[in-house]
XYZ file of C-alpha atoms in Angstrom:
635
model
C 0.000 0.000 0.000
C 1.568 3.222 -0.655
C 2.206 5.706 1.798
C 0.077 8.657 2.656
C 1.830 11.283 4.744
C 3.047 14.731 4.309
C 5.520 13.374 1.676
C 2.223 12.688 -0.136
C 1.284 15.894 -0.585
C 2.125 18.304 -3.262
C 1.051 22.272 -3.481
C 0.893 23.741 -7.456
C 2.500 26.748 -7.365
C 1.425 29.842 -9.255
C -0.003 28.986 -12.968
C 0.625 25.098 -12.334
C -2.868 23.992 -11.454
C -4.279 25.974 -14.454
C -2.386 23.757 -16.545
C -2.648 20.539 -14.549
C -6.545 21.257 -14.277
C -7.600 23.145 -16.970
C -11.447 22.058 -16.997
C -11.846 24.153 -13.652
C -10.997 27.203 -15.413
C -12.410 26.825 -18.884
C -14.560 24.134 -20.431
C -12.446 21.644 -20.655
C -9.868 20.847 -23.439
C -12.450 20.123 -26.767
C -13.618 22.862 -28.870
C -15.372 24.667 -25.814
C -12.664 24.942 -24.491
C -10.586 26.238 -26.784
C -12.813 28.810 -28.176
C -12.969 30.179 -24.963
C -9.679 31.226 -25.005
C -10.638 33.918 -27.497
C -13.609 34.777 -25.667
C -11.629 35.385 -22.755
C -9.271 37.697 -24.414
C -12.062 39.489 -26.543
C -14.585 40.045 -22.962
C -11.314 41.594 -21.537
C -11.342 44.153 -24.541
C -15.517 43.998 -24.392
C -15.320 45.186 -20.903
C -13.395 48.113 -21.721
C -15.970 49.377 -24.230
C -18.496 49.003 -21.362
C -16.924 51.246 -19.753
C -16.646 53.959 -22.477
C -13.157 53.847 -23.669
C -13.027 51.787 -26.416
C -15.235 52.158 -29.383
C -13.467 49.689 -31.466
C -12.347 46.006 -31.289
C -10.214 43.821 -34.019
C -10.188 40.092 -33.450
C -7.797 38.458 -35.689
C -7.353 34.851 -36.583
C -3.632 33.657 -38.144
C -2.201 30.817 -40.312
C 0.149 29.591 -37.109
C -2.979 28.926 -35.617
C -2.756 32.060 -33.257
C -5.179 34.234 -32.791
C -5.258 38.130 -31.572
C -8.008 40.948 -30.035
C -7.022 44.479 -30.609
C -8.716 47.686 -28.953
C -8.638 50.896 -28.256
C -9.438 51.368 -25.118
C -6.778 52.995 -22.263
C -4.128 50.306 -21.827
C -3.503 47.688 -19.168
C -1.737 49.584 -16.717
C 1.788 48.848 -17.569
C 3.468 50.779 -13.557
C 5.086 48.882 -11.331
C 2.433 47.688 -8.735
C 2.481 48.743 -5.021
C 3.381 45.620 -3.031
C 4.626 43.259 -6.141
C 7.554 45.341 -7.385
C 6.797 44.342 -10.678
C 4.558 46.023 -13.573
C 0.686 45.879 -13.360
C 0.898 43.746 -16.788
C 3.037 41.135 -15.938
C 0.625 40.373 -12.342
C -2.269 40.559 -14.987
C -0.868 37.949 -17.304
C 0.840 35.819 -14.178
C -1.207 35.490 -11.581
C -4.443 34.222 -10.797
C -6.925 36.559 -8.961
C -5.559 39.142 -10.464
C -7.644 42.329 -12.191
C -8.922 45.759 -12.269
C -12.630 43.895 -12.049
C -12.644 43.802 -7.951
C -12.703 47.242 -7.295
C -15.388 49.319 -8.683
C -13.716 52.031 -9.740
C -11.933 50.587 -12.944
C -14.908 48.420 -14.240
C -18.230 49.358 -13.264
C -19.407 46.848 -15.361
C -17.559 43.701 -16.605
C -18.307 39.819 -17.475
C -14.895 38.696 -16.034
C -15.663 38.486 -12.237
C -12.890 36.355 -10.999
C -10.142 37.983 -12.289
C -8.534 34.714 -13.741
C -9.283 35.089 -17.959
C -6.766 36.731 -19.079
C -3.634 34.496 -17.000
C -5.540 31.141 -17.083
C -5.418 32.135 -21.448
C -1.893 32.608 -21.065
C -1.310 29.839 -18.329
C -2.766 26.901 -21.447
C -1.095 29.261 -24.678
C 2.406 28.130 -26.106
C 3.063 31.698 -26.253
C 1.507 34.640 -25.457
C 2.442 38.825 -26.647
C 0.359 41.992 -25.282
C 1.532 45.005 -26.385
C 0.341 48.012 -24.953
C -0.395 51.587 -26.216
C -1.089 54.030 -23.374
C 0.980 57.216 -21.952
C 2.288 57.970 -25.516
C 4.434 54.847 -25.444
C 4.360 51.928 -26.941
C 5.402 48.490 -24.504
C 5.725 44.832 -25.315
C 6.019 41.958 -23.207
C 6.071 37.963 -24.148
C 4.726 34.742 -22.054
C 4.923 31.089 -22.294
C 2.945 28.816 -20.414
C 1.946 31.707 -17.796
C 6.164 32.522 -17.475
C 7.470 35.876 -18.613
C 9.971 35.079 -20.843
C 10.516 38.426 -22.242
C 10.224 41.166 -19.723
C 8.022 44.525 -20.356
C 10.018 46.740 -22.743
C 9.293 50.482 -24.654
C 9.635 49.526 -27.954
C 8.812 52.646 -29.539
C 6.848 56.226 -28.952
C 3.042 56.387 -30.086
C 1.890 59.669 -32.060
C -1.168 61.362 -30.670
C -2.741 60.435 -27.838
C -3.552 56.421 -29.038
C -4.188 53.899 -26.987
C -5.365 50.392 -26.601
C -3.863 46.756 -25.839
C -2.809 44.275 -28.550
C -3.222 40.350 -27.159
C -1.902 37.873 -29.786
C -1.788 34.075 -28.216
C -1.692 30.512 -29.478
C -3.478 27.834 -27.153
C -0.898 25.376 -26.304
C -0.954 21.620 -28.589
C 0.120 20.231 -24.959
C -2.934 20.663 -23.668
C -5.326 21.102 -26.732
C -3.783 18.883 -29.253
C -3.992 20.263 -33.234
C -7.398 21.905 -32.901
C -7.598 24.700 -34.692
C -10.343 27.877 -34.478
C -13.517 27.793 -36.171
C -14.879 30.936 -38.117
C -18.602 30.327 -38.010
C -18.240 29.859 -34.327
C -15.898 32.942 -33.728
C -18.254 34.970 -36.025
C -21.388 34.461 -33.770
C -20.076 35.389 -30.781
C -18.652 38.749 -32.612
C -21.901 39.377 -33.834
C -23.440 38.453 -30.707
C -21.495 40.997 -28.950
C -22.226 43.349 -31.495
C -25.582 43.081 -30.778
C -25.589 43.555 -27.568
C -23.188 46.780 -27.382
C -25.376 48.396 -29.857
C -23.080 50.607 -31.412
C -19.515 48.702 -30.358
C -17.554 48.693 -33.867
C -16.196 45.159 -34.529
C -13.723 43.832 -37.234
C -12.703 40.152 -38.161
C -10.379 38.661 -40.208
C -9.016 35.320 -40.689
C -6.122 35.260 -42.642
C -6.601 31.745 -43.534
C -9.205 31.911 -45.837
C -8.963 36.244 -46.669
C -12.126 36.704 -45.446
C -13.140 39.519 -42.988
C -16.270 41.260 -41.875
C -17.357 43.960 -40.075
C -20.014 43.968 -37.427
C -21.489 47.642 -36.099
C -25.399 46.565 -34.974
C -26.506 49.880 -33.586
C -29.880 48.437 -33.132
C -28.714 46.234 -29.738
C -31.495 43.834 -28.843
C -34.160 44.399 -30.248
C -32.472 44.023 -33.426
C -30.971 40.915 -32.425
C -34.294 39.407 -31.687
C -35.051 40.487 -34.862
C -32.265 38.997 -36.654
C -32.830 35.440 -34.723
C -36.773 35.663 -35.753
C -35.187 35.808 -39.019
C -37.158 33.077 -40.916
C -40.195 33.673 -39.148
C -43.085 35.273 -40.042
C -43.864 38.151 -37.350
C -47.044 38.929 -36.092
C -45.610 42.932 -35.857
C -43.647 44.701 -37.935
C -40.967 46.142 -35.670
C -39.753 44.285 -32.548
C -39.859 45.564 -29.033
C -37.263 47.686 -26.820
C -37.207 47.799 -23.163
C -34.669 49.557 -21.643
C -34.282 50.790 -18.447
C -32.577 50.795 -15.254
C -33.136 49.616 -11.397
C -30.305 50.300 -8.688
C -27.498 49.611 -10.366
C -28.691 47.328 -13.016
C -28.962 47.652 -16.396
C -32.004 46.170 -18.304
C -32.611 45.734 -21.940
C -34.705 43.227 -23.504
C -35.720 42.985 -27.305
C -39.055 40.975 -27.766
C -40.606 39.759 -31.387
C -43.447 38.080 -31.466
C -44.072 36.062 -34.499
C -46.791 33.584 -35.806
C -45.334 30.415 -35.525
C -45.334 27.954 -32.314
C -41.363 27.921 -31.185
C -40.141 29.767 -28.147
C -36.680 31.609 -27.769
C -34.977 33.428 -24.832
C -31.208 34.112 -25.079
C -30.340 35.768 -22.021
C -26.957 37.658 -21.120
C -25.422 39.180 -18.033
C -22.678 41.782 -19.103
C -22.757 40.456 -22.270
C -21.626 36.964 -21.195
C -24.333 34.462 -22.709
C -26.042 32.545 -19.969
C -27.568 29.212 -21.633
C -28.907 28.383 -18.374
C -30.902 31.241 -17.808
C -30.939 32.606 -13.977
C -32.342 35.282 -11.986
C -32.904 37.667 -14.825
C -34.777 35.169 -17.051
C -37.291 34.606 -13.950
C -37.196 38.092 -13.943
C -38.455 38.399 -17.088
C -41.141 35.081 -17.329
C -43.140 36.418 -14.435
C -43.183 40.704 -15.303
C -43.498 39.504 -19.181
C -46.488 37.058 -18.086
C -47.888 40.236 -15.434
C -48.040 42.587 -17.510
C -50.007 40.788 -20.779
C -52.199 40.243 -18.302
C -52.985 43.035 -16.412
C -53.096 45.025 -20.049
C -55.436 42.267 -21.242
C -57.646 42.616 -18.333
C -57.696 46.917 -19.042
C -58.566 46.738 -22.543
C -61.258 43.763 -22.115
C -59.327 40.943 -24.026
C -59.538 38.580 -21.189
C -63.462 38.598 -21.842
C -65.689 35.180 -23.601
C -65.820 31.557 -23.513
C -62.679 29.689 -23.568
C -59.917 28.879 -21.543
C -57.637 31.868 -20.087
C -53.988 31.459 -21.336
C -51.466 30.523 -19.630
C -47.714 31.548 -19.433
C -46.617 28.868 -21.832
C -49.569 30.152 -23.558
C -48.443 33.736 -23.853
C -44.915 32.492 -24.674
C -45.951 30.855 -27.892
C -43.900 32.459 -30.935
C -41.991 34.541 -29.028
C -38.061 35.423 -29.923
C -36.498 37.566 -26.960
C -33.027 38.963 -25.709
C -33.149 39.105 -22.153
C -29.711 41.611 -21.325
C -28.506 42.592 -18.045
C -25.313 44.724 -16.683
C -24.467 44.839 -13.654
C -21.572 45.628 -10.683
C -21.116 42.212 -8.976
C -22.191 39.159 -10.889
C -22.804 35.992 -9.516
C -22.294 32.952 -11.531
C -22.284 28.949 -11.458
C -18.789 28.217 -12.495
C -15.807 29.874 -14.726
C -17.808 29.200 -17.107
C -20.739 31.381 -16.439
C -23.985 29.267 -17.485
C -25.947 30.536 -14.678
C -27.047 33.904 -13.582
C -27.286 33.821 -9.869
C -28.077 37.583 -8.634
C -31.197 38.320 -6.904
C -30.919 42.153 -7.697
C -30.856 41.298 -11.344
C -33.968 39.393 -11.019
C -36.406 42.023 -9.426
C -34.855 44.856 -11.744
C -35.561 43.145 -15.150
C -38.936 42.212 -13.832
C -39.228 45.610 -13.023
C -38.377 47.310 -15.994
C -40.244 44.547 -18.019
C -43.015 44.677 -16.468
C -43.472 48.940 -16.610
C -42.104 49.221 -20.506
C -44.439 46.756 -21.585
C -47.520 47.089 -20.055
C -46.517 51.258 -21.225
C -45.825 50.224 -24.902
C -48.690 47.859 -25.031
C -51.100 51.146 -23.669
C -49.129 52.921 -26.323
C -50.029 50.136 -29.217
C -53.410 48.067 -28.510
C -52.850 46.688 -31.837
C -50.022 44.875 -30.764
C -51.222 44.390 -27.449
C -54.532 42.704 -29.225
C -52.460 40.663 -31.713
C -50.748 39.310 -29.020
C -53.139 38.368 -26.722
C -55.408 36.579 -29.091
C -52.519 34.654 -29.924
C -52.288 33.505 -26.750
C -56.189 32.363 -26.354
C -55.942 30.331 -29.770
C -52.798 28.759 -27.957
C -54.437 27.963 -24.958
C -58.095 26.877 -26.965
C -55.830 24.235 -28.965
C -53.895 23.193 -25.271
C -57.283 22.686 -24.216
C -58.704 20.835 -27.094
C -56.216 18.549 -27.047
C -56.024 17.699 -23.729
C -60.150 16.812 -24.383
C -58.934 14.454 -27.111
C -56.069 12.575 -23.957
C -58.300 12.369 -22.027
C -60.541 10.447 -24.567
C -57.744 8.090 -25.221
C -55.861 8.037 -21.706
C -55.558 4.013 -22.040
C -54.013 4.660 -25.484
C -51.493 7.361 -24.941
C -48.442 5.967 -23.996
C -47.438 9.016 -22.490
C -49.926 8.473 -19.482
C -49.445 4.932 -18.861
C -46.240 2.776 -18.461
C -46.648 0.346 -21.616
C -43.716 1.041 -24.152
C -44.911 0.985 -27.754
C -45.624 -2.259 -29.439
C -43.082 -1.734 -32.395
C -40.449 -1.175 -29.998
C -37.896 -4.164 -29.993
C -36.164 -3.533 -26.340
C -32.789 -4.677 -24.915
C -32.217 -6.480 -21.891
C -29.457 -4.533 -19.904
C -31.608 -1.991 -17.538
C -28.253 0.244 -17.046
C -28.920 3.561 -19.339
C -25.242 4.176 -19.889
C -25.089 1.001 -21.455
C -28.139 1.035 -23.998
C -28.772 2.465 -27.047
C -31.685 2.718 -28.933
C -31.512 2.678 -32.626
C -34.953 4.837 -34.473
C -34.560 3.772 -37.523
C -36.155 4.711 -40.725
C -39.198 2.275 -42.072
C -40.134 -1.109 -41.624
C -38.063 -2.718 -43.898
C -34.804 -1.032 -42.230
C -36.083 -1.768 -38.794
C -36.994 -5.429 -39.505
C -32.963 -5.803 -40.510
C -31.896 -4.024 -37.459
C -33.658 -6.384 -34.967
C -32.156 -9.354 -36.212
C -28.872 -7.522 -36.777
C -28.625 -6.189 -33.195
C -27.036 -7.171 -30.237
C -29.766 -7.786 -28.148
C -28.104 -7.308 -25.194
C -27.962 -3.350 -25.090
C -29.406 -2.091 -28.649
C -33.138 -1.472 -28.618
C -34.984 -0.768 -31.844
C -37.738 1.472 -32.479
C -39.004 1.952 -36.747
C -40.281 5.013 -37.701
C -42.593 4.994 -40.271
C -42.266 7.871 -43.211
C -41.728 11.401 -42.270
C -42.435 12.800 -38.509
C -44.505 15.850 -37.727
C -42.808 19.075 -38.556
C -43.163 20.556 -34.739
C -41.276 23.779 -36.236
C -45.212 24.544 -37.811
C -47.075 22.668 -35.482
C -47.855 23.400 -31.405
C -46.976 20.817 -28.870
C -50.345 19.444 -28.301
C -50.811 18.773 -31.828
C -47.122 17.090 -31.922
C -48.578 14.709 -28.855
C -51.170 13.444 -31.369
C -48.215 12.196 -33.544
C -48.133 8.418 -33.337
C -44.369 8.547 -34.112
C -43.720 11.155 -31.941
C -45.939 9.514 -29.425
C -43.574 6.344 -29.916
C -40.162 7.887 -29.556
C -41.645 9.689 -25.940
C -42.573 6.615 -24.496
C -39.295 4.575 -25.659
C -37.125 7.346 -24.465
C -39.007 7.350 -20.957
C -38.119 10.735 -19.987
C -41.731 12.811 -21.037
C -41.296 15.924 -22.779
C -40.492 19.553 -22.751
C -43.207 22.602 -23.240
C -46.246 21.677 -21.311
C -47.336 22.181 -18.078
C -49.358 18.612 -17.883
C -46.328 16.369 -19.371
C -42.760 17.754 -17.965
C -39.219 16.098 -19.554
C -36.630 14.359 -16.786
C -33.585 13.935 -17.778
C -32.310 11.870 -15.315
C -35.357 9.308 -16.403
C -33.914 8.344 -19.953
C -33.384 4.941 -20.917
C -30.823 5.326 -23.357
C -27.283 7.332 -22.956
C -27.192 6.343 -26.748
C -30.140 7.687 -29.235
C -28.948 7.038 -32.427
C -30.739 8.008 -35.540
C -30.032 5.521 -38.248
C -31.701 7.035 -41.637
C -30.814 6.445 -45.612
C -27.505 8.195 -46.969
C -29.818 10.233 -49.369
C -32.225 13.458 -49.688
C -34.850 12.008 -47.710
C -33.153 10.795 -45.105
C -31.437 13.872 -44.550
C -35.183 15.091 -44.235
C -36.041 12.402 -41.367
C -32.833 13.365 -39.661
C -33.734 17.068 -40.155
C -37.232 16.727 -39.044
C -35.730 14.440 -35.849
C -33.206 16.579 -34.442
C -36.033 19.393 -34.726
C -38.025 17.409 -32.252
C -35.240 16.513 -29.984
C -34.074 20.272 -30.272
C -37.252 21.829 -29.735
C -38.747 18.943 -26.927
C -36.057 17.572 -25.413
C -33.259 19.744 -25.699
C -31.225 18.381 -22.202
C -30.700 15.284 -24.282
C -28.838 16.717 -27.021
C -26.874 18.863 -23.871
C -25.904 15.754 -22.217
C -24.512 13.827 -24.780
C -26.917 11.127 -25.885
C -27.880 12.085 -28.979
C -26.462 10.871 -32.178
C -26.222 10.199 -35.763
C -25.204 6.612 -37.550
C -23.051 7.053 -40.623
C -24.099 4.245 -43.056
C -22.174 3.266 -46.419
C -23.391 4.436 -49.603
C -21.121 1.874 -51.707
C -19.797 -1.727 -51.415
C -16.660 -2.524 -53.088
C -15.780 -5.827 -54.421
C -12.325 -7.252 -55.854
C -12.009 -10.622 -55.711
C -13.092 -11.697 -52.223
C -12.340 -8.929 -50.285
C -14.960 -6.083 -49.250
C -15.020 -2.999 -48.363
C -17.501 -0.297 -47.811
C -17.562 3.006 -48.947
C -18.699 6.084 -47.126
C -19.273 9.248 -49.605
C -18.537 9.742 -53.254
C -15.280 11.395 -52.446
C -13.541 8.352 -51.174
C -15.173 6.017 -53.970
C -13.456 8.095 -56.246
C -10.220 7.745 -55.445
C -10.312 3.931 -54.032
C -11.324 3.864 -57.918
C -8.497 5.156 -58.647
C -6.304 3.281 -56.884
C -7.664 0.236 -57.958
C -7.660 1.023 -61.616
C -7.143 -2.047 -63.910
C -8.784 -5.012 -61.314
C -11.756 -5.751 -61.396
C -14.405 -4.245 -59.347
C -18.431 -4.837 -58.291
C -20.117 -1.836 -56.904
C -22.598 -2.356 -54.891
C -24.728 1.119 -54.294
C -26.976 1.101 -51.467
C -29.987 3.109 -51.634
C -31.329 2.826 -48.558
C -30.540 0.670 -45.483
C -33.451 -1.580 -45.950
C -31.346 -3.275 -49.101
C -28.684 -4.227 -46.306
C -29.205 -7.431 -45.096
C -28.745 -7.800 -41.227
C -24.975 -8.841 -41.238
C -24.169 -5.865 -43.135
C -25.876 -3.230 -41.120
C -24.165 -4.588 -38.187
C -20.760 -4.592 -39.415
C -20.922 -1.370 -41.263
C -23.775 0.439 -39.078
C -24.202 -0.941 -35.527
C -21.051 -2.661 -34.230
C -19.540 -0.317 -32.153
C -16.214 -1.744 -32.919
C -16.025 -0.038 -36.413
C -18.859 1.988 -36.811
C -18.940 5.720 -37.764
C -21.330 8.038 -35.323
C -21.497 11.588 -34.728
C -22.850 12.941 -32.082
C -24.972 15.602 -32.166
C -24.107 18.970 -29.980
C -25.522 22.327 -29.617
C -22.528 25.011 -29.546
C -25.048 27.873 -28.691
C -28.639 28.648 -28.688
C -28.391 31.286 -31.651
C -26.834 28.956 -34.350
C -29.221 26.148 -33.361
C -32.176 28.802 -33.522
C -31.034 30.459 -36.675
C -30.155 27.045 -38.439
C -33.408 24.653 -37.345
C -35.617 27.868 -38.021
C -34.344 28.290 -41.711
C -34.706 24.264 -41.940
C -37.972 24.142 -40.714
C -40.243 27.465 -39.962
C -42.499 28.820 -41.909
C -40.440 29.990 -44.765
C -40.195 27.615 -46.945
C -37.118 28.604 -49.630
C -34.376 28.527 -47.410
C -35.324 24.937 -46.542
C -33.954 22.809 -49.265
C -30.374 23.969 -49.569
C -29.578 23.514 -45.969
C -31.092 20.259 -45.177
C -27.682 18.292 -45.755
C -25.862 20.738 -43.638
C -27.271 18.828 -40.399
C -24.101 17.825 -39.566
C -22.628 20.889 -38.699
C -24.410 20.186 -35.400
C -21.671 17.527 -35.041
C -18.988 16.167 -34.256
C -17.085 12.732 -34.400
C -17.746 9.755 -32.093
C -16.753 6.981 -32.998
């Protein structure tokens, strides 16, 4: 047994335990991870606009695989720092807990709270430069893995009175391996930001590829909500602004209501995105929910048969930016998914709550348009629960009988299933007799499911399909206040959606991950969704096989095997498989090809499932094979 004294124990000095631990600072190592790097870097320069110095904000992205965030702001302080005896910059970059964001009087406002972003970037980069414009001078220094290996310097004198900081860094292979940064994901979160300075000039670049945009949304959130409404019909022409302020926090919230059935809140405390909402999104349920109906009440709406709505009613359609700023916020982790400030919570319901019941005095139009949304919402809610209530035996969501079609497995442990939906009979029949029984369940779909991007949630409950893939899954559902979604209740740590390799299966898979996206959305978050990759082609020479995956690769194994002679076999849908072959190529996890499904941020999901499925229906066709942009490999 090995020893466990004081021997045992070892202390990680200074930037050590960034490096030893790095998922306690940022989210983990993966693409999360390393995005936030940037993120980090850019809030620092962000924060600065916040506080009105900087107008202007360059990110940058390099062929070395660096990247860089320029401003203009004042300067990191660059003096030699009372107590330290070395400059401001260097403590900045060096040590942890170290910041002008703990004293009021440098950052009134700012996302980075614990005074860790800009060191823990530097403590996980291979290198790191900031060079600094401030005083009339212009200073450099250099880092490597959170050391100073090239001390401050003047390197030159700056003309006029310029200033600003210059951070160029590249994340560290060690600890990320050769990922590399992604310009769809960089560009939302620079347009996201854009939005929400509303006026905060932003360039990109990526000298990579040449391209570069500019991002200058003077319109802050009410545009936004706009802009993620996009391929939605509204029910108004121009969306909402509140704006307003209670104690020391800031409130703005754009609202656009539109006529189809999905909901979405992106919410944001100093311009950090919080995906898991907080004190300022209850903030803004209950006011938002007061207030439609204490105006409906004034102006007589409320009156004649049928069932008052309720707030999921009065939610229906609606695309909102909930933003807060504020002194001190509190959040759940580094990583800042959670809101957690009471204050922030009683001023946006404040401010909500007096702006809209104002504007909606100031429009009865809207207010109207609106509110008899709401009541056709809550007269379908009502007529279908009528129609459950006729078949309560029959629903499998109100009983404990999993649907007949469903071919189960045998191990009870979640983390060890997976359940395969599958696309038609004929596919599904092959699966079952392909599977291992053991832990791979089965559950054929037949045709096409509901498109729940057009229709409400009651009417998706009718679905038998949808009805199926509830009950198999074990968990309920999201959006309803009679039928409520557990995660901790699924069945399967594996969903795998097994469709053809052609248009219409890119359909099924399109109109599946709506579902899952729209009704149970934790699922996707945790993990257990994914996609099977079957072959499109068989290749023959002689007796040995092999299988083919897109045209790409069948045209150069063509070419390699020019001269032989060779049987192509194209598949056209996984129903011409015969069992053996959709194990070995589809099913064995020992060389299969999944992807799992993830959801890097609320906007691009919103944006991308909205153009794929809303009401607008000429966007739809070019992007339904661009599903897999959702994912990434698992194999």
């Amino acid at each position: 047994m090995p020893k466990y004294d004081a021997s045992s124990i070892k202390v990680l000095r200074g930037l050590e335990g960034v490096r030893k631990r790095p998922a306690m600072y940022i989210a983990g190592t993966g693409p999360d991870g390393f995005h936030q790097l940037l993120f980090e870097i850019l809030d620092n320069a962000v924060d600065e606009a916040l506080a009105g110095y900087a107008t202007e904000v360059e990110v940058r992205l390099y062929e070395d695989g660096s990247a860089s965030v320029r401003d203009n702001g004042r300067g990191v302080p660059v003096d030699v720092m009372p107590g330290e005896g070395r400059p401001a910059i260097e403590v900045i970059y060096t040590e942890l807990h170290a910041g002008g964001k703990f004293e009021e009087g440098a950052y009134k406002v700012s996302g980075g709270l614990h005074g860790v972003g800009a060191s823990v970037v530097n403590a996980l980069s291979e290198w790191m430069v900031v060079e600094v414009m401030r005083g009339g001078e212009h200073f450099r220094v250099k880092f490597s893995r959170g050391h100073v290996v090239e001390p401050l310097s003047t390197v030159g004198k700056v003309r006029g009175k310029k200033t600003g900081t210059f951070v160029r860094f590249k994340p560290d292979p060690e600890i990320f391996g050769e990922q590399s940064f992604d310009y769809r994901r960089v560009r939302r979160r620079l347009r996201e930001v854009a939005f929400l300075t509303g006026g905060l000039k932003i360039s990109f670049q990526d000298e990579r590829s040449g391209k570069s945009e500019v991002f200058h949304e003077k319109g802050g959130v009410a545009s936004f909500a706009r802009a993620i409404a996009d391929n939605e019909e509204p029910l108004y022409p121009k969306p909402i602004l509140l704006s307003g302020k209670s104690g020391e926090v800031e409130v703005d919230v754009g609202l656009l209501h539109t006529k189809g059935y999905g909901t979405e809140i992106l919410a944001y405390a100093n311009l950090i995105p919080t995906r898991d909402g907080g004190t300022h999104v209850s903030g803004f349920r209950s006011a938002y929910t007061r207030a439609l109906n204490q105006y409906a009440r004034k102006a007589g709406l409320n009156k004649g048969k049928g069932p008052a709505p309720s707030g999921e009613d009065l939610l229906e359609g609606l695309f909102a930016v909930v933003s807060v700023k504020l002194p001190q916020p509190q959040f759940e982790g580094q990583t800042k998914g959670k809101l957690l400030n009471p204050e922030a919570q009683s001023a946006v319901a404040q401010v909500v709550y007096e702006r809209l019941f104002e504007y909606l005095e100031q429009n009865p139009r809207v207010g109207k348009l609106i509110y008899e949304k709401a009541r056709r919402a809550a007269q379908a809610r009502e007529a279908a629960r009528k129609a459950r209530e006729l078949v309560r035996r029959q629903n499998p969501l109100e009983s404990d009988d999993l649907p007949g079609k469903l071919a189960d497995c045998q191990t009870e442990d979640p983390e060890e299933a997976e359940l395969f939906i599958v696309e038609g009979d004929s596919a599904g029949g092959s699966a079952k007799q392909g599977r291992d029984r053991r832990f791979q369940a089965i559950l054929p779909l037949r045709g096409k499911i509901l498109n729940v991007e057009k229709a409400n949630l009651d009417r998706a409950l009718k679905n038998n399909e949808i009805r199926a893939m509830v009950a198999a899954i074990g968990a309920g559902i999201q959006g309803s206040e009679h039928v409520h979604f557990d995660p901790d209740a699924i069945r399967y740590h594996k969903i795998i959606l097994m469709t053809d390799a052609d248009v219409d299966g890119s359909h099924i898979r399109t109109l599946l991950l709506t579902f899952f996206y729209r009704y149970m959305r934790p699922l996707i978050e945790r993990g257990y969704l994914y996609i099977a990759q079957p072959p499109l082609y068989r290749i023959r020479v002689g007796r040995k096989a092999e299988y083919v995956y897109d045209d790409e690769v069948l045209k150069r194994r063509l070419a390699e095997l020019e001269g032989k002679n060779v049987e192509i076999q194209r598949f056209k849908g996984l129903g011409e498989m015969n069992p053996e072959q959709l194990w070995e190529t589809t099913m064995n996890p020992e060389t299969r090809i999944l992807k799992r499904v993830t959801i890097e941020d609320a906007l691009e999901a919103s944006e991308t499932f909205e153009r794929l499925m809303g009401t607008e229906v000429a966007p739809r066709r070019e992007f339904i094979e661009e599903y897999a942009r959702f994912a990434e490999l698992d194999v």
